[in-house]
PDB file of C-alpha atoms and ligand atoms in Angstrom:
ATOM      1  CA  UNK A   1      80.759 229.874  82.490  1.00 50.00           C
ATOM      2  CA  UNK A   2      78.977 226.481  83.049  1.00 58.00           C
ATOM      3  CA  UNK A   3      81.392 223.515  82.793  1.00 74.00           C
ATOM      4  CA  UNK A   4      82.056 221.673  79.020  1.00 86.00           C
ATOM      5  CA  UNK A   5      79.974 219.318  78.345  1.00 95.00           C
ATOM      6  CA  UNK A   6      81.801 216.168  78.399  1.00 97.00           C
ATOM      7  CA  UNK A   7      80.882 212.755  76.018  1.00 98.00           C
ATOM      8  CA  UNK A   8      78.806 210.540  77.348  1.00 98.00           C
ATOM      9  CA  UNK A   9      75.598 208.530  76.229  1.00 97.00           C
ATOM     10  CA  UNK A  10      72.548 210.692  75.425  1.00 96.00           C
ATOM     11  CA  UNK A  11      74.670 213.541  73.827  1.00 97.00           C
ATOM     12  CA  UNK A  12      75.298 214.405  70.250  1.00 97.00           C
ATOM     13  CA  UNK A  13      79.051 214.922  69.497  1.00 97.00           C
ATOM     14  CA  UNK A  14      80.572 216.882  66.173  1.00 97.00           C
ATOM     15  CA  UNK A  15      84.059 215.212  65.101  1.00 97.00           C
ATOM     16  CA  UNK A  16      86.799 215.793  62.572  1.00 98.00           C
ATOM     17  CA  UNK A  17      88.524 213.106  61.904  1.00 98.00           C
ATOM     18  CA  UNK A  18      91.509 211.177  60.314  1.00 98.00           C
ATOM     19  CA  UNK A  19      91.485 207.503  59.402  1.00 98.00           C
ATOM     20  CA  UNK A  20      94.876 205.808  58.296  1.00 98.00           C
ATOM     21  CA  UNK A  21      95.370 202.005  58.185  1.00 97.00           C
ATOM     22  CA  UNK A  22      98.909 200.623  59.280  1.00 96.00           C
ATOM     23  CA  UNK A  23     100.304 201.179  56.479  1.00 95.00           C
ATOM     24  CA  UNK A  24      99.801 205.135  56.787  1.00 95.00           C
ATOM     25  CA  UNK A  25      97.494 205.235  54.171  1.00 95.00           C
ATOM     26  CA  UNK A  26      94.755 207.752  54.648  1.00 97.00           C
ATOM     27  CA  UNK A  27      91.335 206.014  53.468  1.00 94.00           C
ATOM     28  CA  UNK A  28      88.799 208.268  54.709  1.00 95.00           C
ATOM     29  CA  UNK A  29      88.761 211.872  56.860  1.00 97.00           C
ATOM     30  CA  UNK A  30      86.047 214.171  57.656  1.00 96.00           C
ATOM     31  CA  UNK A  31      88.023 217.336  55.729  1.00 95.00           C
ATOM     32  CA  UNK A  32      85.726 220.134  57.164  1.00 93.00           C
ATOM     33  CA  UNK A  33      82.077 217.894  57.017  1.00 94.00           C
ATOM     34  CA  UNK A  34      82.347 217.225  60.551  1.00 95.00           C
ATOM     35  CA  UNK A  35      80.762 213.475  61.453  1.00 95.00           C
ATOM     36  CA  UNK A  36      78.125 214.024  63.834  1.00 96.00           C
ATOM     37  CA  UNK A  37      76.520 210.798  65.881  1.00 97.00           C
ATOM     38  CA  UNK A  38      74.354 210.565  68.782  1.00 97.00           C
ATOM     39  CA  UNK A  39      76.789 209.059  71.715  1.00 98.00           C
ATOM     40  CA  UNK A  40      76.124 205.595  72.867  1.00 97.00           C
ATOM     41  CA  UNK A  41      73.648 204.257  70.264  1.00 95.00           C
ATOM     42  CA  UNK A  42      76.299 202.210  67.964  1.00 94.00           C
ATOM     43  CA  UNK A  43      76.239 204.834  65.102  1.00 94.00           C
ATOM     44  CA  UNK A  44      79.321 204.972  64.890  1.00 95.00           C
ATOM     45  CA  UNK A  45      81.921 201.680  65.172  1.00 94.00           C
ATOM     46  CA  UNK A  46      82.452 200.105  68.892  1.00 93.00           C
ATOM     47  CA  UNK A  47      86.100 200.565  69.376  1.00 95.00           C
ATOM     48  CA  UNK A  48      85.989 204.358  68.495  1.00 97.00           C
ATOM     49  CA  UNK A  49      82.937 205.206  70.186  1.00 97.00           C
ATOM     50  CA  UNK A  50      84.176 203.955  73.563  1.00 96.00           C
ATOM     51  CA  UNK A  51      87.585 205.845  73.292  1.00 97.00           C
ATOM     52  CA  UNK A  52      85.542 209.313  73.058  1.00 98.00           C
ATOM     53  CA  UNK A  53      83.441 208.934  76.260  1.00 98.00           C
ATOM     54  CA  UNK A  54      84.878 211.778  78.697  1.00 98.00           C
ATOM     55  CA  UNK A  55      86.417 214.315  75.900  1.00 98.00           C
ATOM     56  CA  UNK A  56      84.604 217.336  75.243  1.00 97.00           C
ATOM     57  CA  UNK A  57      85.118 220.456  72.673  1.00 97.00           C
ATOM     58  CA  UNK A  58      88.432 220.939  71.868  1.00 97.00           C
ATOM     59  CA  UNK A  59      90.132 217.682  72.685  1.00 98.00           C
ATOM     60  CA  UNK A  60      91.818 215.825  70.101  1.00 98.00           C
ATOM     61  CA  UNK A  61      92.853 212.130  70.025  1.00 98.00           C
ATOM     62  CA  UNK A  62      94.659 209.635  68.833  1.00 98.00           C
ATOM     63  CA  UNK A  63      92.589 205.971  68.645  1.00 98.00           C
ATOM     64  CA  UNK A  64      93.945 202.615  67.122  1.00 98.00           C
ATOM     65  CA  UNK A  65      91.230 200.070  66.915  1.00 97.00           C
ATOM     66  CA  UNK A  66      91.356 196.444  65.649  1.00 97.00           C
ATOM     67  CA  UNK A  67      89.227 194.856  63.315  1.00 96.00           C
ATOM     68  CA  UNK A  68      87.298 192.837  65.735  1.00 95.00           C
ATOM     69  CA  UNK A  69      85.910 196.270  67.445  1.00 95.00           C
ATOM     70  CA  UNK A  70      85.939 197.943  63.728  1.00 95.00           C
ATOM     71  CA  UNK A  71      84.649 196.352  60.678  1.00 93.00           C
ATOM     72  CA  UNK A  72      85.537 192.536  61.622  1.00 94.00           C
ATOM     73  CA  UNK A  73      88.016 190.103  60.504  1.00 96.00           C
ATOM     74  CA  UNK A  74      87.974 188.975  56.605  1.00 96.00           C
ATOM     75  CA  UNK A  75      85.126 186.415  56.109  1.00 95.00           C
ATOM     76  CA  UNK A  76      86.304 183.618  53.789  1.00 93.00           C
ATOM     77  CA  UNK A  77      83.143 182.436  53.103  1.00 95.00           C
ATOM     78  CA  UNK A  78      82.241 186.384  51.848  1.00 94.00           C
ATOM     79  CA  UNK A  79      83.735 185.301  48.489  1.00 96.00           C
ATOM     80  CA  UNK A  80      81.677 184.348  45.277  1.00 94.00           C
ATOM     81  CA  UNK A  81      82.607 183.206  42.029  1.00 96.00           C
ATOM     82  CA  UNK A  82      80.557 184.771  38.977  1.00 93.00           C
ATOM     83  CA  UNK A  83      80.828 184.209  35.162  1.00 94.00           C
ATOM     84  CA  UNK A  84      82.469 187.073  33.696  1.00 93.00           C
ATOM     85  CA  UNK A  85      79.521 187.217  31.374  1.00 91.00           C
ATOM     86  CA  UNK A  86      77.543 188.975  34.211  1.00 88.00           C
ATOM     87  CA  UNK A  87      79.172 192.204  33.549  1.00 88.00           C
ATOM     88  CA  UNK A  88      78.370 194.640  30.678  1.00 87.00           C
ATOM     89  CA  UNK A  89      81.409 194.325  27.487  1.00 87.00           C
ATOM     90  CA  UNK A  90      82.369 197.950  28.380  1.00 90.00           C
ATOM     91  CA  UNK A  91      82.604 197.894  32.307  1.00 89.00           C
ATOM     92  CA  UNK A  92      86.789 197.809  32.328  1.00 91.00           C
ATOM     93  CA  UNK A  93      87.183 195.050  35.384  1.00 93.00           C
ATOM     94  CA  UNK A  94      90.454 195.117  37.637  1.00 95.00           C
ATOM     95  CA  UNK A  95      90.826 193.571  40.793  1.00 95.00           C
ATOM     96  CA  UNK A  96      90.144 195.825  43.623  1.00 93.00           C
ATOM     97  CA  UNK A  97      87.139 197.478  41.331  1.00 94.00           C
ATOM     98  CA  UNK A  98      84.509 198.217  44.042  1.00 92.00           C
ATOM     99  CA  UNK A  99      81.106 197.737  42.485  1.00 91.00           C
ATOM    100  CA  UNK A 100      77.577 198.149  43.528  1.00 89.00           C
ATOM    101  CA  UNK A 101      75.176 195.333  42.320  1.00 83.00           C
ATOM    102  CA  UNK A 102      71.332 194.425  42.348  1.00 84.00           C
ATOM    103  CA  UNK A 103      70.448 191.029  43.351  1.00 80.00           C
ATOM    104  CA  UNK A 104      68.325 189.855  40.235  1.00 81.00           C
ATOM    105  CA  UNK A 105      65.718 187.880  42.786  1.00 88.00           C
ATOM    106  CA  UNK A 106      65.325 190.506  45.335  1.00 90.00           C
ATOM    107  CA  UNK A 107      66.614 193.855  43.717  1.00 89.00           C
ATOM    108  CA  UNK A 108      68.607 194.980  46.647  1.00 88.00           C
ATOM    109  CA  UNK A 109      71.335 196.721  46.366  1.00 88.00           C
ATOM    110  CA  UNK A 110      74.680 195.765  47.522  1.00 84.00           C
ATOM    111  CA  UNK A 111      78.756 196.448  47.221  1.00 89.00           C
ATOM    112  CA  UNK A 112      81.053 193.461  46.418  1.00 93.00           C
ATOM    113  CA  UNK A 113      84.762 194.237  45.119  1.00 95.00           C
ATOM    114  CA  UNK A 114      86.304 192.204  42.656  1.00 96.00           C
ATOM    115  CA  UNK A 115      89.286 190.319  44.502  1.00 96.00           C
ATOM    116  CA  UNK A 116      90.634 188.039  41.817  1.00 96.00           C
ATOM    117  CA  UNK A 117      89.621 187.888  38.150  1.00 95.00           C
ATOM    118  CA  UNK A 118      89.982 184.616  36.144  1.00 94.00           C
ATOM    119  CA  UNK A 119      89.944 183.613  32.272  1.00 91.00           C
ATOM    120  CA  UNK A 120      86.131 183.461  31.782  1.00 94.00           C
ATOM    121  CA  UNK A 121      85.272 184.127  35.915  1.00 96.00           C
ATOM    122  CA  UNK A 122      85.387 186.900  37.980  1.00 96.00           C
ATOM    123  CA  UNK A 123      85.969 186.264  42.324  1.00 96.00           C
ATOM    124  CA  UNK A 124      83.691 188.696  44.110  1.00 95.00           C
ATOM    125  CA  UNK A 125      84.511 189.925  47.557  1.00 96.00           C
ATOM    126  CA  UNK A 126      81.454 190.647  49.712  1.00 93.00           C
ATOM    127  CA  UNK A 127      83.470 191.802  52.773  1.00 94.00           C
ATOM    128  CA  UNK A 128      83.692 195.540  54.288  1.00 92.00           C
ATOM    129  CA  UNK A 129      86.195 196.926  52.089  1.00 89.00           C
ATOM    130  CA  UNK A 130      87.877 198.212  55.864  1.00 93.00           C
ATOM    131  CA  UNK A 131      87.737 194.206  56.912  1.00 95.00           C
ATOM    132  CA  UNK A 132      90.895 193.095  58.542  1.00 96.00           C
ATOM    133  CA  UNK A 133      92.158 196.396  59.008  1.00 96.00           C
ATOM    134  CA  UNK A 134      93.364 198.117  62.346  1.00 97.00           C
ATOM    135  CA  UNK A 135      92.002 201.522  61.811  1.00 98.00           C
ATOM    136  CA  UNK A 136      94.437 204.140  63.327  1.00 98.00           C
ATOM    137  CA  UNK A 137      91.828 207.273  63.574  1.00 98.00           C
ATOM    138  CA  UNK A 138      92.849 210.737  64.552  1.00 98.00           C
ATOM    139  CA  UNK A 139      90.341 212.828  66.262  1.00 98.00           C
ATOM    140  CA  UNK A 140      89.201 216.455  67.155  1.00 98.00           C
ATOM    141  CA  UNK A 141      85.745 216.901  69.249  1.00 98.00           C
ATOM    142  CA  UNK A 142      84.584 220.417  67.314  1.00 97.00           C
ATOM    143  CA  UNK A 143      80.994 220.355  69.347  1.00 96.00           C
ATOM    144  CA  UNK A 144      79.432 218.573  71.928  1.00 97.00           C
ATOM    145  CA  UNK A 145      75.188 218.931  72.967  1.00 96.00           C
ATOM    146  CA  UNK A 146      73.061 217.294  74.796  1.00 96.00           C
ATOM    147  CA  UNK A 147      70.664 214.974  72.179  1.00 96.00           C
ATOM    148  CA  UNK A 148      66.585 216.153  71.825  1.00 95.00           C
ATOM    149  CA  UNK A 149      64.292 213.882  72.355  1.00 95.00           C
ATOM    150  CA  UNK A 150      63.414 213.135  68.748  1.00 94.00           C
ATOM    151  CA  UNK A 151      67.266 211.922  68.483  1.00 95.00           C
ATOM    152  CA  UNK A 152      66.988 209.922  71.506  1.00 95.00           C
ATOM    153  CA  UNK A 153      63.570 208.564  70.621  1.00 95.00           C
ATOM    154  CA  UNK A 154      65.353 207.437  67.133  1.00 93.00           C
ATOM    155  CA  UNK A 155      68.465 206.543  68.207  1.00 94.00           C
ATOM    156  CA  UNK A 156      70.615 208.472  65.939  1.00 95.00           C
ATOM    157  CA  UNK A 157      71.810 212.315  65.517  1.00 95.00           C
ATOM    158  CA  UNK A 158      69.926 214.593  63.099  1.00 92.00           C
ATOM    159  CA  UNK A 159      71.924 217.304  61.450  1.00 79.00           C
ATOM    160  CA  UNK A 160      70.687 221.180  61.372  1.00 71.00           C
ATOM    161  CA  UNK A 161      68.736 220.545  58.059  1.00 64.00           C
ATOM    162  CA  UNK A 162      68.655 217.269  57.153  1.00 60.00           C
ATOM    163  CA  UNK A 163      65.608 215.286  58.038  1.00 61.00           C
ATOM    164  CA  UNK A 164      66.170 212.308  56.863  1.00 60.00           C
ATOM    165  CA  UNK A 165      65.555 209.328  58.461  1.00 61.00           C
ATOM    166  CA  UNK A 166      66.725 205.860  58.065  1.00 52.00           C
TER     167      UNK A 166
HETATM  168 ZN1  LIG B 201      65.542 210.618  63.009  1.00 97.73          ZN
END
């Protein structure tokens, strides 16, 4: 038997995962679509990928990490306000409502969530909806292989079938 590959850059690393903020709430978790990344090229966020360098198949962890290694702290200046107007009669707003806009000059798309909504305005929030959050992730490593060199030469991991590139 050849010893377990352990995690380290250059190796492409299969995860389940759990992700609960502090107040226990479970936001997001992999639920049998194992996350797969390509160790040490920033796919994933900073604060989990350095906790998972040295486990290998089998391990399971438990990693808290704050917003400034996660999705960053809340950006006042990520606010906008827009006339209600700019939404269609039907669209039912509430605050929290997480949208995903065009920009009319440059057609790209983008996410805002609506934070606060006013008599005739609605206040956009432009910040990751996971911003200001300590993310409290549970872990279990399901497969661990070294990258090829097509991953390496892209920088990110490329599932059994799926091509795509980005
Ligand atoms: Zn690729």
């Amino acid at each position: 038997m050849s010893e377990q590959l352990k995690i380290k850059d250059g190796v492409v690393v299969s995860l389940e995962y759990v992700l609960q903020l502090d107040d226990g709430e479970t936001v997001d978790a992999s639920d049998g679509d194992a996350l797969v990344y390509l160790h040490g090229h920033g796919e994933i966020i900073p604060g989990l990928e350095k906790e998972l360098a040295g486990l290998t198949i089998g391990d399971s962890k438990k990693v808290s990490v704050s917003p400034s290694e996660a999705y960053g702290e809340v950006d006042m200046e990520a606010f906008e306000i827009v006339p209600r107007s700019m939404f269609p009669d039907d669209l039912e707003l509430f605050e929290g409502l997480e949208l995903s806009l065009r920009d009319v000059e440059t057609d790209e798309p983008f996410e805002a969530a609506i934070a606060e909504i006013m008599e005739n305005e609605v206040m956009l929030d432009f910040n990751h909806p996971l911003a200001g959050e300590t993310l409290h992730f549970e872990v279990t490593i399901m497969a661990v292989r070294p990258a090829t060199e097509e991953e390496l030469a892209h920088g990110h991991a490329h599932g059994p079938d799926d091509h795509h590139h980005h």
